Amino acid sequence: MIKQNKRAPSALAGAALLGLMLVVSAPPAEAGAREQAKRMYDRIAGVPPTEAELSTMLSVMDVNNDGITDSEAAAQAAAQLALDSQGFYNVTLKNMATPWTNEEQTMFADLNDFTATVIGVVRDGLDFRQVLYGDLLYVGTNGSLPAYSNSDNDHYVALEASGANLGDPGVLERRTQSGVTGLASSATAGVMTTRAAAKAFFVAGTNRAMFRFTMLNFLCRDLEQVKDTSRAPDRIRQDVSRSPGGDSRIFLNRCVGCHAGMDPLAQAYAYYEWSGEEGTDEGQLIYTPNQVQAKYHINADNFRYGYATPDDSWENYWRAGPNSALGWNSNPYTGDAGMGSGAKSMGAELAHTDAFAQCQVKKVFQTVCLHPPTTSADHAQVSSMVTNFEASNYNLQTAFTDAAVYCRGD
Ligand code: HEC
C-alpha cells in the first residue's frame, strides 16, 4: 500500500510542476524499470513518488531486481498502485475535470460539486457514463466543513483547503444528488445538474450553452465539428432568424447546421434555469417540472413560425446523417428511439455513444502522456484503451493505468 501524501494542494501543485520539469529535462531513451516506475507515478499522481512508494512499485514490476520491467502486466499492476496516491485525486483528476466546469475552460478554479463528483466516480470505479445521467453527488464527510448548500460553494472550498485526501472514502463520500440537493431524482442528470454546471451553463442565454459544453467536454466535439445542414429544421426555435441579414441562404447553409440538431436536443433542459446573474457567485439551480422556462421563448418575434417549445421532450436528429459517425448506441431509458423527455435520458443518449468513450480515453491519454495521440502507434493504443474502458464497464481507472504503461518509457 502506497503511503498517502498529506501535503497541502498548493504545495502539491508546485511539486507537480517540479515533477514535470524533471521529466522534460532528463528523458532517457531506454528507461530502466526505476525510471519507468518513477515516470508512471509522476504522470498519474502529478507529483514525484517518495522513495518508499518507488520501491513498492518496483517490487511489483521488477521482481527479480534486474533493472528491467518484467512485463506489461507487471507495469500495469505497479501503475495501479500509483492510483492510490492522494496526488491522483487532489491534483491530476481535479486539474483534468476543472476546465469542464467553466466556459473559459480554465483549470484554475476551486473544487466544486461537479469536479468532486468526477473525482469520486473515478475513485469508486463506477460506470463513468453516469456522470451525464446518474443521481449521484460526492460530498465531504467532515462535520466541521460548512454543510453542502444549493446556493454557495463553501462546502467544497473548505474541503479543498483542508488538504484532505479526496481518494479516501472517509473524506469524500457518494450520496444521491436528489438526497443532497432536494432535486427530484428523475430530474437529476449527473454533473449537468450540479450547482457548478448550472452556474456556468444554465446562466442567462437559452440553455444551449449546457448542450454545447457537454458535447465539447464529454464527446470532444465542438458544434463546428458536428454541423449538418441536411437535417430537418422543424424544431429550430423562434429566436433563430430564418433570414439573417435578409438572406435565407445564410439560414439554410449555416444556422441549420447547428440549430437543426442542437435545438431538439437542448429542449431536454427546458425546465432548468440558474437563479443568479452572470458574473456573480450567487444563485442556485431552478427546476420547474412541466413548466418551460421563459428563456425558451425569448425573441420569439425573430421568426414567429419557428418552433415554440411546449415541454422538455427531446429528439436526436443526429442519429442519422453524417453524425451517425458519433456511434449512437442503445439508450438505457429510450433504447434506439432517439427521443425522450428531460435531461437524464438525453444525457444517457450522449453518454452511450462511441464518441463519449473515445473522448474520455483521449483526455486521459493527454493527461498521462502529456501530448495528444499523434502517431499511428498512439492511435492504436487509444483504440485498445477504448476497448479496455468498455470491457471494464467504463471504469476510467483502466484508461489511466493503460496510458501510464504505454507512456512509461517516453
Ligand atoms: C457552430 C454552431 C452554430 C451555428 C452555425 C449557429 N449557431 Fe446559433 N447558437 C449556437 C450555440 C452553441 C448557441 C448558444 C450560445 C450560448 O448561449 O453560449 C447559439 C445561440 C443562438 C441564439 C440565441 C441567442 C444567444 O446568443 O444565446 C440565436 C438567436 C442564434 N444562435 C441564432 C443563430 C443564427 C441566426 C445562426 C446563423 C446565422 C446561427 N445561430 C448559427 C450554435 C450555432
Short mmCIF file of C-alpha atoms and ligand atoms in Angstrom, two decimals:
data_model
loop_
_atom_site.label_atom_id
_atom_site.label_comp_id
_atom_site.label_asym_id
_atom_site.label_seq_id
_atom_site.Cartn_x
_atom_site.Cartn_y
_atom_site.Cartn_z
CA MET A 1 0.00 0.00 0.00
CA ILE A 2 1.38 3.36 -1.01
CA LYS A 3 1.73 5.91 1.75
CA GLN A 4 -0.73 8.76 1.46
CA ASN A 5 0.61 12.18 0.78
CA LYS A 6 -0.54 14.79 3.26
CA ARG A 7 0.83 17.95 1.73
CA ALA A 8 -1.45 20.93 1.03
CA PRO A 9 -2.85 21.33 -2.52
CA SER A 10 -0.71 24.38 -3.31
CA ALA A 11 2.45 22.53 -2.36
CA LEU A 12 1.23 19.60 -4.43
CA ALA A 13 0.73 21.84 -7.45
CA GLY A 14 4.24 23.21 -7.04
CA ALA A 15 5.63 19.73 -6.70
CA ALA A 16 3.67 18.70 -9.79
CA LEU A 17 5.41 21.42 -11.79
CA LEU A 18 8.75 20.34 -10.45
CA GLY A 19 7.94 16.77 -11.44
CA LEU A 20 7.13 17.93 -14.95
CA MET A 21 10.40 19.80 -15.26
CA LEU A 22 12.34 16.75 -14.16
CA VAL A 23 10.60 14.62 -16.75
CA VAL A 24 11.21 17.13 -19.50
CA SER A 25 14.86 17.72 -18.66
CA ALA A 26 16.01 14.10 -18.42
CA PRO A 27 14.14 11.59 -20.58
CA PRO A 28 16.44 8.63 -21.20
CA ALA A 29 15.62 6.82 -24.45
CA GLU A 30 15.78 3.35 -22.90
CA ALA A 31 14.47 3.88 -19.42
CA GLY A 32 15.06 1.16 -16.85
CA ALA A 33 12.40 -0.14 -14.51
CA ARG A 34 13.18 2.50 -11.92
CA GLU A 35 12.84 5.37 -14.38
CA GLN A 36 9.68 3.85 -15.75
CA ALA A 37 8.10 3.42 -12.32
CA LYS A 38 9.00 6.97 -11.46
CA ARG A 39 7.54 8.30 -14.67
CA MET A 40 4.30 6.35 -14.27
CA TYR A 41 3.91 7.68 -10.76
CA ASP A 42 4.73 11.27 -11.79
CA ARG A 43 2.17 11.19 -14.56
CA ILE A 44 -0.61 9.61 -12.51
CA ALA A 45 -0.07 11.44 -9.23
CA GLY A 46 1.16 14.75 -10.61
CA VAL A 47 3.96 14.67 -8.03
CA PRO A 48 7.14 12.59 -7.74
CA PRO A 49 6.96 9.37 -5.72
CA THR A 50 8.63 9.05 -2.34
CA GLU A 51 11.45 6.54 -2.12
CA ALA A 52 9.11 4.13 -0.31
CA GLU A 53 6.43 4.43 -2.99
CA LEU A 54 9.00 3.85 -5.70
CA SER A 55 10.33 0.71 -4.11
CA THR A 56 6.81 -0.64 -3.60
CA MET A 57 6.16 -0.19 -7.31
CA LEU A 58 9.49 -1.79 -8.21
CA SER A 59 8.77 -4.77 -6.02
CA VAL A 60 5.78 -5.37 -8.30
CA MET A 61 7.19 -4.56 -11.74
CA ASP A 62 10.81 -5.70 -11.34
CA VAL A 63 10.53 -8.68 -9.05
CA ASN A 64 13.99 -10.11 -9.81
CA ASN A 65 15.50 -6.65 -9.34
CA ASP A 66 17.48 -6.68 -12.59
CA GLY A 67 16.52 -3.12 -13.50
CA ILE A 68 14.22 -4.28 -16.32
CA THR A 69 10.43 -4.17 -16.17
CA ASP A 70 9.27 -7.79 -16.05
CA SER A 71 6.19 -7.44 -18.30
CA GLU A 72 3.42 -5.11 -19.39
CA ALA A 73 1.13 -6.77 -16.85
CA ALA A 74 3.66 -6.12 -14.08
CA ALA A 75 3.91 -2.46 -15.13
CA GLN A 76 0.11 -2.29 -15.10
CA ALA A 77 0.00 -3.62 -11.54
CA ALA A 78 2.58 -1.04 -10.46
CA ALA A 79 0.64 1.76 -12.17
CA GLN A 80 -2.44 0.64 -10.26
CA LEU A 81 -0.53 1.31 -7.01
CA ALA A 82 0.04 4.92 -8.06
CA LEU A 83 -3.74 5.35 -8.31
CA ASP A 84 -3.82 5.06 -4.53
CA SER A 85 -1.90 8.30 -4.19
CA GLN A 86 -3.54 11.46 -2.96
CA GLY A 87 -1.99 13.34 -5.87
CA PHE A 88 -4.05 11.34 -8.37
CA TYR A 89 -7.30 12.60 -6.85
CA ASN A 90 -6.39 16.02 -5.46
CA VAL A 91 -4.16 17.10 -8.34
CA THR A 92 -4.43 15.04 -11.54
CA LEU A 93 -8.16 14.38 -11.62
CA LYS A 94 -9.03 17.78 -10.24
CA ASN A 95 -6.92 19.51 -12.88
CA MET A 96 -8.36 17.34 -15.62
CA ALA A 97 -12.01 17.95 -14.69
CA THR A 98 -11.93 21.61 -13.63
CA PRO A 99 -11.82 23.05 -17.18
CA TRP A 100 -15.11 21.24 -17.89
CA THR A 101 -16.84 23.36 -15.27
CA ASN A 102 -16.48 26.83 -16.75
CA GLU A 103 -16.85 28.49 -20.15
CA GLU A 104 -13.27 29.79 -20.04
CA GLN A 105 -12.10 26.19 -19.66
CA THR A 106 -9.59 27.19 -17.04
CA MET A 107 -8.23 24.68 -14.54
CA PHE A 108 -7.64 27.44 -12.00
CA ALA A 109 -10.90 27.18 -10.11
CA ASP A 110 -11.98 25.88 -6.73
CA LEU A 111 -13.14 22.34 -6.16
CA ASN A 112 -16.91 22.18 -6.63
CA ASP A 113 -19.72 19.62 -6.72
CA PHE A 114 -19.04 18.85 -10.41
CA THR A 115 -15.31 18.16 -10.01
CA ALA A 116 -15.75 16.35 -6.69
CA THR A 117 -18.29 14.06 -8.37
CA VAL A 118 -15.99 13.26 -11.28
CA ILE A 119 -13.20 12.50 -8.79
CA GLY A 120 -15.48 10.25 -6.74
CA VAL A 121 -16.83 8.35 -9.75
CA VAL A 122 -13.28 7.56 -10.89
CA ARG A 123 -12.13 6.65 -7.38
CA ASP A 124 -15.00 4.22 -6.88
CA GLY A 125 -14.53 2.74 -10.34
CA LEU A 126 -18.17 3.43 -11.25
CA ASP A 127 -19.54 3.35 -14.78
CA PHE A 128 -18.19 6.71 -15.92
CA ARG A 129 -21.20 7.25 -18.20
CA GLN A 130 -23.16 8.00 -15.01
CA VAL A 131 -21.57 11.46 -14.99
CA LEU A 132 -24.15 12.51 -17.57
CA TYR A 133 -27.26 10.94 -16.07
CA GLY A 134 -26.77 9.42 -12.62
CA ASP A 135 -28.49 10.52 -9.43
CA LEU A 136 -25.21 10.93 -7.60
CA LEU A 137 -23.13 13.60 -5.93
CA TYR A 138 -19.94 13.41 -3.88
CA VAL A 139 -19.68 15.43 -0.69
CA GLY A 140 -17.18 15.80 2.13
CA THR A 141 -17.83 13.82 5.30
CA ASN A 142 -16.04 16.03 7.81
CA GLY A 143 -18.68 17.52 10.10
CA SER A 144 -16.66 20.68 10.66
CA LEU A 145 -16.99 21.67 6.99
CA PRO A 146 -19.81 24.09 6.09
CA ALA A 147 -22.74 21.89 5.00
CA TYR A 148 -23.42 21.40 1.29
CA SER A 149 -25.54 24.31 0.10
CA ASN A 150 -27.60 24.73 -3.06
CA SER A 151 -26.70 28.40 -3.05
CA ASP A 152 -22.94 28.53 -2.49
CA ASN A 153 -19.74 26.55 -2.98
CA ASP A 154 -18.35 26.98 0.55
CA HIS A 155 -18.50 23.27 1.33
CA TYR A 156 -16.06 22.40 -1.46
CA VAL A 157 -13.78 25.39 -0.93
CA ALA A 158 -13.34 24.31 2.70
CA LEU A 159 -12.93 20.66 1.74
CA GLU A 160 -10.16 21.55 -0.69
CA ALA A 161 -8.48 23.92 1.76
CA SER A 162 -8.44 21.17 4.38
CA GLY A 163 -5.92 19.33 2.20
CA ALA A 164 -7.69 16.06 2.94
CA ASN A 165 -7.19 13.13 0.57
CA LEU A 166 -10.13 13.01 -1.84
CA GLY A 167 -9.12 9.45 -2.64
CA ASP A 168 -10.23 8.43 0.84
CA PRO A 169 -13.88 7.30 1.04
CA GLY A 170 -13.80 8.53 4.63
CA VAL A 171 -13.20 12.06 3.29
CA LEU A 172 -15.32 12.23 0.14
CA GLU A 173 -18.43 10.09 0.02
CA ARG A 174 -21.02 9.15 -2.51
CA ARG A 175 -24.59 10.32 -1.95
CA THR A 176 -27.66 10.63 -4.12
CA GLN A 177 -27.89 14.04 -5.69
CA SER A 178 -31.64 14.12 -5.01
CA GLY A 179 -30.98 13.42 -1.33
CA VAL A 180 -28.42 16.21 -1.01
CA THR A 181 -29.98 18.94 -3.15
CA GLY A 182 -33.68 18.07 -2.99
CA LEU A 183 -33.95 17.94 -6.78
CA ALA A 184 -36.37 15.20 -7.90
CA SER A 185 -34.43 12.06 -8.70
CA SER A 186 -35.91 11.95 -12.21
CA ALA A 187 -34.61 15.49 -12.79
CA THR A 188 -31.01 14.67 -11.86
CA ALA A 189 -28.60 14.18 -14.73
CA GLY A 190 -25.14 13.59 -13.29
CA VAL A 191 -22.83 16.56 -13.35
CA MET A 192 -25.11 18.50 -15.71
CA THR A 193 -27.45 19.20 -12.80
CA THR A 194 -24.74 20.08 -10.29
CA ARG A 195 -24.63 23.59 -8.95
CA ALA A 196 -21.32 24.27 -10.67
CA ALA A 197 -22.58 23.25 -14.12
CA ALA A 198 -25.84 25.16 -13.69
CA LYS A 199 -23.94 28.28 -12.66
CA ALA A 200 -21.69 28.04 -15.70
CA PHE A 201 -24.08 26.84 -18.39
CA PHE A 202 -27.71 27.49 -17.41
CA VAL A 203 -26.97 31.13 -16.55
CA ALA A 204 -28.72 33.65 -18.86
CA GLY A 205 -28.74 32.63 -22.55
CA THR A 206 -31.08 29.95 -23.84
CA ASN A 207 -29.68 26.75 -22.21
CA ARG A 208 -27.96 25.85 -25.47
CA ALA A 209 -24.65 26.53 -23.71
CA MET A 210 -25.20 23.46 -21.50
CA PHE A 211 -25.57 21.36 -24.62
CA ARG A 212 -22.60 22.89 -26.39
CA PHE A 213 -20.24 22.42 -23.44
CA THR A 214 -21.47 18.91 -22.73
CA MET A 215 -20.66 17.98 -26.33
CA LEU A 216 -17.29 19.68 -26.09
CA ASN A 217 -16.26 18.26 -22.73
CA PHE A 218 -17.71 14.78 -22.95
CA LEU A 219 -17.82 13.96 -26.67
CA CYS A 220 -14.77 16.06 -27.59
CA ARG A 221 -16.76 17.75 -30.34
CA ASP A 222 -17.47 21.43 -30.60
CA LEU A 223 -20.56 22.24 -32.64
CA GLU A 224 -18.46 23.35 -35.61
CA GLN A 225 -17.43 19.71 -35.92
CA VAL A 226 -20.94 18.28 -35.94
CA LYS A 227 -22.61 20.80 -38.25
CA ASP A 228 -25.07 19.10 -40.58
CA THR A 229 -27.26 21.24 -42.84
CA SER A 230 -29.14 18.21 -44.17
CA ARG A 231 -31.38 17.76 -41.08
CA ALA A 232 -34.99 18.98 -40.96
CA PRO A 233 -35.24 22.49 -39.45
CA ASP A 234 -38.71 21.96 -37.94
CA ARG A 235 -37.55 22.03 -34.29
CA ILE A 236 -35.44 25.20 -34.58
CA ARG A 237 -36.69 27.72 -32.05
CA GLN A 238 -38.32 31.03 -32.84
CA ASP A 239 -35.33 33.11 -31.77
CA VAL A 240 -33.26 31.94 -34.75
CA SER A 241 -33.91 34.24 -37.70
CA ARG A 242 -34.78 32.40 -40.93
CA SER A 243 -33.24 35.18 -42.99
CA PRO A 244 -30.33 36.65 -41.04
CA GLY A 245 -29.35 39.93 -42.66
CA GLY A 246 -32.28 39.42 -45.05
CA ASP A 247 -30.69 36.35 -46.63
CA SER A 248 -32.43 33.00 -46.18
CA ARG A 249 -29.47 31.17 -47.73
CA ILE A 250 -27.42 32.00 -44.64
CA PHE A 251 -30.05 30.30 -42.50
CA LEU A 252 -30.03 27.20 -44.70
CA ASN A 253 -26.28 26.99 -45.17
CA ARG A 254 -25.12 27.96 -41.70
CA CYS A 255 -27.66 28.29 -38.93
CA VAL A 256 -29.40 24.99 -39.73
CA GLY A 257 -26.06 23.18 -39.44
CA CYS A 258 -26.07 23.52 -35.65
CA HIS A 259 -29.58 24.52 -34.70
CA ALA A 260 -31.48 21.73 -36.53
CA GLY A 261 -29.78 19.10 -34.37
CA MET A 262 -28.97 21.11 -31.25
CA ASP A 263 -32.35 22.74 -30.58
CA PRO A 264 -34.37 19.49 -30.30
CA LEU A 265 -31.66 18.01 -28.01
CA ALA A 266 -31.27 21.10 -25.81
CA GLN A 267 -35.04 21.03 -25.37
CA ALA A 268 -34.30 18.40 -22.71
CA TYR A 269 -33.22 21.29 -20.43
CA ALA A 270 -36.50 23.21 -20.88
CA TYR A 271 -37.35 23.13 -17.14
CA TYR A 272 -33.94 24.24 -15.84
CA GLU A 273 -32.70 27.71 -15.03
CA TRP A 274 -29.99 29.37 -12.95
CA SER A 275 -31.32 31.94 -10.49
CA GLY A 276 -28.22 34.13 -10.31
CA GLU A 277 -26.79 36.81 -12.53
CA GLU A 278 -23.97 36.22 -14.96
CA GLY A 279 -20.57 37.01 -13.46
CA THR A 280 -21.66 36.66 -9.83
CA ASP A 281 -21.24 33.70 -7.47
CA GLU A 282 -24.74 33.82 -6.02
CA GLY A 283 -27.53 31.67 -7.27
CA GLN A 284 -28.87 28.15 -7.45
CA LEU A 285 -30.32 25.65 -9.86
CA ILE A 286 -34.02 26.07 -10.52
CA TYR A 287 -36.17 23.23 -11.84
CA THR A 288 -39.81 23.79 -12.78
CA PRO A 289 -41.43 20.46 -13.70
CA ASN A 290 -43.87 20.75 -16.62
CA GLN A 291 -43.19 24.43 -16.99
CA VAL A 292 -40.95 25.62 -19.79
CA GLN A 293 -38.51 28.32 -18.74
CA ALA A 294 -39.12 31.80 -20.19
CA LYS A 295 -35.67 31.75 -21.82
CA TYR A 296 -37.02 29.22 -24.33
CA HIS A 297 -39.44 31.84 -25.64
CA ILE A 298 -37.32 34.97 -25.75
CA ASN A 299 -37.04 36.75 -29.11
CA ALA A 300 -39.97 34.72 -30.43
CA ASP A 301 -40.62 37.51 -32.92
CA ASN A 302 -37.38 36.74 -34.76
CA PHE A 303 -39.39 34.05 -36.55
CA ARG A 304 -42.89 33.59 -35.24
CA TYR A 305 -43.45 30.38 -37.21
CA GLY A 306 -40.42 28.75 -35.62
CA TYR A 307 -40.70 26.04 -33.00
CA ALA A 308 -42.32 27.13 -29.72
CA THR A 309 -41.04 24.77 -27.02
CA PRO A 310 -44.06 23.11 -25.35
CA ASP A 311 -42.26 20.75 -22.93
CA ASP A 312 -38.91 19.04 -22.25
CA SER A 313 -39.18 16.31 -24.86
CA TRP A 314 -36.03 15.90 -26.91
CA GLU A 315 -35.29 14.28 -30.22
CA ASN A 316 -31.96 13.26 -31.68
CA TYR A 317 -31.86 14.14 -35.38
CA TRP A 318 -28.16 13.34 -35.45
CA ARG A 319 -28.62 9.57 -35.12
CA ALA A 320 -29.00 9.73 -38.91
CA GLY A 321 -26.84 11.55 -41.43
CA PRO A 322 -23.14 12.35 -41.03
CA ASN A 323 -23.34 12.47 -37.21
CA SER A 324 -24.28 8.80 -37.10
CA ALA A 325 -20.47 8.55 -37.01
CA LEU A 326 -20.61 9.56 -33.33
CA GLY A 327 -21.66 5.95 -32.74
CA TRP A 328 -25.10 6.13 -31.09
CA ASN A 329 -25.91 3.04 -29.06
CA SER A 330 -28.94 1.83 -27.19
CA ASN A 331 -30.03 4.33 -24.54
CA PRO A 332 -30.86 2.71 -21.15
CA TYR A 333 -34.03 4.83 -20.96
CA THR A 334 -35.18 5.09 -24.55
CA GLY A 335 -33.47 2.28 -26.45
CA ASP A 336 -32.83 3.24 -30.04
CA ALA A 337 -35.83 5.56 -30.32
CA GLY A 338 -33.64 8.67 -30.32
CA MET A 339 -36.27 10.59 -28.40
CA GLY A 340 -37.34 11.03 -24.81
CA SER A 341 -38.06 13.61 -22.13
CA GLY A 342 -35.74 15.53 -19.87
CA ALA A 343 -32.03 15.86 -19.22
CA LYS A 344 -31.47 12.42 -17.70
CA SER A 345 -32.39 10.39 -20.77
CA MET A 346 -30.76 12.94 -23.09
CA GLY A 347 -27.56 12.73 -21.02
CA ALA A 348 -27.70 8.97 -21.37
CA GLU A 349 -28.16 9.36 -25.13
CA LEU A 350 -24.85 11.28 -25.25
CA ALA A 351 -23.01 9.09 -22.74
CA HIS A 352 -23.85 5.90 -24.61
CA THR A 353 -22.04 6.92 -27.78
CA ASP A 354 -18.75 5.60 -29.06
CA ALA A 355 -17.61 9.23 -29.16
CA PHE A 356 -18.11 9.53 -25.39
CA ALA A 357 -15.85 6.53 -24.67
CA GLN A 358 -13.22 7.73 -27.15
CA CYS A 359 -13.30 11.23 -25.70
CA GLN A 360 -12.65 10.14 -22.11
CA VAL A 361 -9.81 7.90 -23.22
CA LYS A 362 -8.19 10.63 -25.31
CA LYS A 363 -8.33 13.05 -22.41
CA VAL A 364 -6.69 10.50 -20.13
CA PHE A 365 -4.04 9.79 -22.77
CA GLN A 366 -3.27 13.51 -22.99
CA THR A 367 -3.20 13.86 -19.19
CA VAL A 368 -0.86 10.94 -18.65
CA CYS A 369 1.32 11.07 -21.77
CA LEU A 370 1.45 14.90 -21.81
CA HIS A 371 0.68 15.02 -25.54
CA PRO A 372 -2.35 14.14 -27.66
CA PRO A 373 -2.29 10.86 -29.59
CA THR A 374 -0.41 11.61 -32.82
CA THR A 375 1.48 8.62 -34.23
CA SER A 376 -0.24 5.53 -35.62
CA ALA A 377 1.02 3.64 -32.56
CA ASP A 378 -0.67 6.25 -30.35
CA HIS A 379 -3.94 5.83 -32.22
CA ALA A 380 -3.74 2.04 -31.96
CA GLN A 381 -3.13 2.49 -28.24
CA VAL A 382 -6.19 4.73 -27.92
CA SER A 383 -8.33 2.08 -29.66
CA SER A 384 -7.15 -0.60 -27.30
CA MET A 385 -7.72 1.72 -24.33
CA VAL A 386 -11.29 2.29 -25.53
CA THR A 387 -11.84 -1.47 -25.75
CA ASN A 388 -10.49 -1.94 -22.21
CA PHE A 389 -12.52 1.01 -20.89
CA GLU A 390 -15.71 -0.54 -22.28
CA ALA A 391 -14.78 -4.03 -21.11
CA SER A 392 -14.22 -2.73 -17.56
CA ASN A 393 -17.78 -1.37 -17.55
CA TYR A 394 -16.44 2.14 -18.15
CA ASN A 395 -14.10 2.26 -15.16
CA LEU A 396 -11.86 5.21 -16.04
CA GLN A 397 -9.05 3.85 -13.85
CA THR A 398 -8.29 1.34 -16.61
CA ALA A 399 -7.56 4.18 -19.03
CA PHE A 400 -5.12 5.77 -16.56
CA THR A 401 -3.13 2.60 -15.96
CA ASP A 402 -3.19 1.68 -19.67
CA ALA A 403 -1.88 5.13 -20.61
CA ALA A 404 0.77 5.10 -17.87
CA VAL A 405 2.09 1.74 -19.04
CA TYR A 406 2.13 2.87 -22.67
CA CYS A 407 3.94 6.14 -21.92
CA ARG A 408 6.26 4.82 -19.22
CA GLY A 409 9.28 4.97 -21.49
CA ASP A 410 8.64 8.36 -23.13
C1 HEC B 1 -21.48 26.25 -34.91
C2 HEC B 1 -22.82 26.08 -34.44
C3 HEC B 1 -23.81 27.22 -34.61
C4 HEC B 1 -24.16 27.86 -35.78
C5 HEC B 1 -23.63 27.59 -37.18
C6 HEC B 1 -25.15 28.84 -35.42
N1 HEC B 1 -25.40 28.79 -34.09
FE1 HEC B 1 -26.73 29.95 -33.08
N2 HEC B 1 -26.09 29.15 -31.33
C7 HEC B 1 -25.15 28.16 -31.21
C8 HEC B 1 -24.89 27.94 -29.81
C9 HEC B 1 -23.91 26.93 -29.24
C10 HEC B 1 -25.69 28.84 -29.12
C11 HEC B 1 -25.73 29.02 -27.60
C12 HEC B 1 -24.71 30.11 -27.26
C13 HEC B 1 -24.52 30.25 -25.77
O1 HEC B 1 -25.52 30.51 -25.09
O2 HEC B 1 -23.39 30.11 -25.32
C14 HEC B 1 -26.44 29.58 -30.09
C15 HEC B 1 -27.38 30.56 -29.78
C16 HEC B 1 -28.13 31.23 -30.71
C17 HEC B 1 -29.18 32.14 -30.39
C18 HEC B 1 -29.67 32.51 -29.01
C19 HEC B 1 -29.09 33.79 -28.54
C20 HEC B 1 -27.82 33.56 -27.84
O3 HEC B 1 -26.82 34.21 -28.24
O4 HEC B 1 -27.77 32.78 -26.90
C21 HEC B 1 -29.66 32.64 -31.57
C22 HEC B 1 -30.75 33.68 -31.75
C23 HEC B 1 -28.89 32.02 -32.61
N3 HEC B 1 -27.98 31.15 -32.07
C24 HEC B 1 -29.07 32.27 -33.94
C25 HEC B 1 -28.25 31.76 -34.94
C26 HEC B 1 -28.32 32.18 -36.31
C27 HEC B 1 -29.28 33.21 -36.89
C28 HEC B 1 -27.36 31.47 -36.98
C29 HEC B 1 -26.97 31.57 -38.44
C30 HEC B 1 -26.51 32.85 -38.86
C31 HEC B 1 -26.72 30.61 -36.01
N4 HEC B 1 -27.27 30.84 -34.79
C32 HEC B 1 -25.72 29.72 -36.33
C33 HEC B 1 -24.55 27.46 -32.22
C34 HEC B 1 -24.60 27.82 -33.56
#
